[in-house]
Amino acid sequence: MKIIKMFVVSIGLLYLYGCASGAKMENMAHTDVVVTPRAYDAALKNGVEVASVTGGEETNPAWTSEIGNEEFSGAVKQSLASQGLLAETGRYQLQIELKEVDQPMFGFDMTVTTHVRYVLTDSQNSTVIFDDTLAAAHTATVSDAFVAIKRLQMANEGAGKKNIEALLKKLSELKISTNQVSVVD
């Protein structure tokens, strides 16, 4: 009987506090070029096409916030465009796989960690230039949002944004020439 009461109370609280919303594209995009100006190899300028995004999950409003493929794709495209890298049909094809999004079920501080695999391929010769899985975490606290569902959404968005920022950092380290590709550490 106690379990049933807890279930009814939980459903009632969910109803009162709203439903889960998915991570929003505009809150995941990293477009602040003033804070983190980066120099990119000339070959990447207006040359990176987002070929595919897989592994994301759509949000079930009655359950938890998630990061969807379409939203993450839009955030990556917006971020690449802000850096002058995005192309509709570019020489360099970027494939993205959201491998894992670690989320808490409940808590005051919600920390989400994203694990995203990025594969950058030269479409002219099928050479894989970059293949790496990047992890990034973000914590949303009660001071950010009182309602847990909103905190989880904010943590998802923050982790997505930090992951995209890590991708941009990696891309800025690439040195591409006609004979050689390397990552500068």
Tab-separated table of C-alpha atoms in Angstrom:
chain	number	residue	atom	x	y	z
A	1	MET	CA	0.000	0.000	0.000
A	2	LYS	CA	2.882	2.351	0.817
A	3	ILE	CA	4.347	1.816	-2.667
A	4	ILE	CA	1.035	2.708	-4.302
A	5	LYS	CA	0.813	5.927	-2.264
A	6	MET	CA	4.360	6.876	-3.270
A	7	PHE	CA	3.534	6.174	-6.907
A	8	VAL	CA	0.397	8.334	-6.777
A	9	VAL	CA	2.313	11.159	-5.070
A	10	SER	CA	5.072	10.903	-7.690
A	11	ILE	CA	2.580	11.090	-10.549
A	12	GLY	CA	0.893	14.053	-8.866
A	13	LEU	CA	4.195	15.895	-8.500
A	14	LEU	CA	5.057	15.179	-12.118
A	15	TYR	CA	1.727	16.642	-13.138
A	16	LEU	CA	2.197	19.736	-10.957
A	17	TYR	CA	5.774	20.444	-11.976
A	18	GLY	CA	5.385	19.801	-15.692
A	19	CYS	CA	6.700	17.419	-18.234
A	20	ALA	CA	10.192	16.717	-19.470
A	21	SER	CA	11.513	18.716	-22.414
A	22	GLY	CA	14.341	17.596	-24.637
A	23	ALA	CA	17.644	19.405	-24.925
A	24	LYS	CA	17.242	22.449	-27.152
A	25	MET	CA	19.545	23.048	-30.116
A	26	GLU	CA	20.161	26.709	-29.346
A	27	ASN	CA	21.285	25.871	-25.795
A	28	MET	CA	23.812	23.267	-26.995
A	29	ALA	CA	25.397	25.283	-29.816
A	30	HIS	CA	28.828	26.733	-29.050
A	31	THR	CA	28.891	30.025	-30.915
A	32	ASP	CA	30.958	32.265	-28.641
A	33	VAL	CA	33.973	33.079	-30.821
A	34	VAL	CA	34.999	36.022	-28.626
A	35	VAL	CA	35.671	33.910	-25.536
A	36	THR	CA	37.373	31.029	-27.360
A	37	PRO	CA	38.802	32.301	-30.652
A	38	ARG	CA	40.347	29.424	-32.562
A	39	ALA	CA	42.433	29.183	-35.688
A	40	TYR	CA	41.564	26.360	-38.065
A	41	ASP	CA	43.506	24.897	-40.959
A	42	ALA	CA	42.540	26.633	-44.205
A	43	ALA	CA	41.424	23.300	-45.702
A	44	LEU	CA	38.617	23.076	-43.128
A	45	LYS	CA	37.249	26.575	-43.781
A	46	ASN	CA	33.762	26.201	-45.279
A	47	GLY	CA	34.630	22.550	-45.877
A	48	VAL	CA	32.997	20.457	-43.121
A	49	GLU	CA	29.663	18.795	-43.830
A	50	VAL	CA	27.651	17.096	-41.092
A	51	ALA	CA	26.913	13.813	-42.864
A	52	SER	CA	24.941	12.032	-40.146
A	53	VAL	CA	24.020	12.052	-36.471
A	54	THR	CA	22.917	8.831	-34.780
A	55	GLY	CA	22.434	7.471	-31.278
A	56	GLY	CA	20.301	10.270	-29.854
A	57	GLU	CA	16.971	9.661	-28.165
A	58	GLU	CA	13.718	11.543	-28.391
A	59	THR	CA	12.336	12.843	-25.112
A	60	ASN	CA	9.280	11.150	-23.638
A	61	PRO	CA	7.492	14.042	-21.853
A	62	ALA	CA	6.350	11.696	-19.083
A	63	TRP	CA	9.859	10.468	-18.368
A	64	THR	CA	13.220	12.285	-18.690
A	65	SER	CA	14.908	14.852	-20.876
A	66	GLU	CA	17.075	13.420	-23.667
A	67	ILE	CA	19.287	14.680	-26.495
A	68	GLY	CA	17.746	14.023	-29.910
A	69	ASN	CA	19.645	13.496	-33.168
A	70	GLU	CA	17.995	16.447	-34.888
A	71	GLU	CA	18.706	18.838	-32.015
A	72	PHE	CA	22.334	17.736	-31.657
A	73	SER	CA	22.862	17.914	-35.424
A	74	GLY	CA	21.478	21.452	-35.459
A	75	ALA	CA	23.717	22.478	-32.564
A	76	VAL	CA	26.835	21.070	-34.266
A	77	LYS	CA	25.926	22.776	-37.547
A	78	GLN	CA	25.310	26.097	-35.816
A	79	SER	CA	28.631	25.757	-33.961
A	80	LEU	CA	30.581	24.888	-37.125
A	81	ALA	CA	28.924	27.785	-38.976
A	82	SER	CA	29.934	30.234	-36.239
A	83	GLN	CA	33.556	29.173	-36.769
A	84	GLY	CA	33.363	29.425	-40.574
A	85	LEU	CA	33.702	25.655	-41.021
A	86	LEU	CA	30.246	24.484	-42.117
A	87	ALA	CA	29.536	23.523	-45.722
A	88	GLU	CA	26.350	22.145	-47.265
A	89	THR	CA	28.414	19.757	-49.392
A	90	GLY	CA	31.933	19.810	-48.014
A	91	ARG	CA	35.065	17.892	-48.770
A	92	TYR	CA	35.237	16.739	-45.157
A	93	GLN	CA	32.348	14.549	-43.963
A	94	LEU	CA	31.620	14.556	-40.223
A	95	GLN	CA	29.759	11.535	-38.871
A	96	ILE	CA	28.504	11.816	-35.303
A	97	GLU	CA	27.343	9.079	-32.952
A	98	LEU	CA	25.983	9.837	-29.498
A	99	LYS	CA	27.375	6.708	-27.874
A	100	GLU	CA	26.189	7.356	-24.332
A	101	VAL	CA	24.527	10.065	-22.283
A	102	ASP	CA	25.013	9.318	-18.570
A	103	GLN	CA	22.174	10.860	-16.572
A	104	PRO	CA	21.121	10.658	-12.926
A	105	MET	CA	17.612	9.449	-12.133
A	106	PHE	CA	17.220	12.001	-9.326
A	107	GLY	CA	19.237	14.337	-7.134
A	108	PHE	CA	19.833	17.940	-6.194
A	109	ASP	CA	22.833	18.386	-8.456
A	110	MET	CA	22.290	16.797	-11.859
A	111	THR	CA	25.505	15.858	-13.658
A	112	VAL	CA	25.213	14.593	-17.221
A	113	THR	CA	28.167	13.226	-19.181
A	114	THR	CA	28.027	12.886	-22.960
A	115	HIS	CA	30.198	10.423	-24.884
A	116	VAL	CA	30.150	11.335	-28.562
A	117	ARG	CA	32.123	9.705	-31.372
A	118	TYR	CA	33.176	12.018	-34.187
A	119	VAL	CA	34.610	10.679	-37.453
A	120	LEU	CA	35.942	13.190	-39.991
A	121	THR	CA	36.624	11.733	-43.440
A	122	ASP	CA	38.115	13.277	-46.580
A	123	SER	CA	35.489	12.501	-49.226
A	124	GLN	CA	38.008	12.840	-52.072
A	125	ASN	CA	40.128	9.881	-51.006
A	126	SER	CA	38.114	8.251	-48.157
A	127	THR	CA	40.905	8.948	-45.667
A	128	VAL	CA	39.792	9.072	-42.038
A	129	ILE	CA	41.331	12.240	-40.651
A	130	PHE	CA	39.896	12.170	-37.167
A	131	ASP	CA	38.129	9.387	-35.260
A	132	ASP	CA	37.698	10.000	-31.570
A	133	THR	CA	35.130	9.679	-28.806
A	134	LEU	CA	34.961	12.796	-26.666
A	135	ALA	CA	33.449	12.934	-23.191
A	136	ALA	CA	32.154	16.080	-21.517
A	137	ALA	CA	30.220	16.643	-18.296
A	138	HIS	CA	28.026	19.437	-17.007
A	139	THR	CA	26.310	19.872	-13.648
A	140	ALA	CA	23.100	21.831	-13.107
A	141	THR	CA	22.345	22.716	-9.489
A	142	VAL	CA	19.236	23.681	-7.561
A	143	SER	CA	20.329	27.314	-7.904
A	144	ASP	CA	20.104	26.887	-11.703
A	145	ALA	CA	16.574	25.473	-11.573
A	146	PHE	CA	14.441	24.307	-8.663
A	147	VAL	CA	12.489	21.707	-10.642
A	148	ALA	CA	14.490	18.505	-11.217
A	149	ILE	CA	13.186	17.968	-14.759
A	150	LYS	CA	14.446	21.415	-15.782
A	151	ARG	CA	17.827	20.785	-14.065
A	152	LEU	CA	18.226	17.578	-16.065
A	153	GLN	CA	17.420	19.402	-19.303
A	154	MET	CA	19.977	22.103	-18.435
A	155	ALA	CA	22.597	19.454	-17.594
A	156	ASN	CA	21.928	17.701	-20.934
A	157	GLU	CA	22.291	20.965	-22.824
A	158	GLY	CA	25.449	21.942	-20.947
A	159	ALA	CA	27.082	18.553	-21.522
A	160	GLY	CA	26.156	18.678	-25.216
A	161	LYS	CA	27.589	22.184	-25.548
A	162	LYS	CA	30.832	21.248	-23.786
A	163	ASN	CA	31.170	18.196	-26.029
A	164	ILE	CA	30.766	20.348	-29.141
A	165	GLU	CA	33.321	22.783	-27.711
A	166	ALA	CA	35.741	19.839	-27.300
A	167	LEU	CA	35.118	18.907	-30.956
A	168	LEU	CA	35.945	22.458	-32.073
A	169	LYS	CA	39.156	22.347	-30.021
A	170	LYS	CA	40.156	19.072	-31.705
A	171	LEU	CA	39.372	20.491	-35.148
A	172	SER	CA	41.528	23.536	-34.389
A	173	GLU	CA	44.444	21.206	-33.622
A	174	LEU	CA	44.261	19.500	-37.030
A	175	LYS	CA	46.978	20.390	-39.508
A	176	ILE	CA	45.953	19.260	-42.981
A	177	SER	CA	48.243	19.469	-45.994
A	178	THR	CA	48.307	17.707	-49.338
A	179	ASN	CA	50.717	15.074	-48.057
A	180	GLN	CA	50.104	14.790	-44.360
A	181	VAL	CA	47.451	14.995	-41.671
A	182	SER	CA	48.346	15.402	-38.021
A	183	VAL	CA	46.945	16.543	-34.713
A	184	VAL	CA	49.097	19.046	-32.864
A	185	ASP	CA	49.182	18.507	-29.091
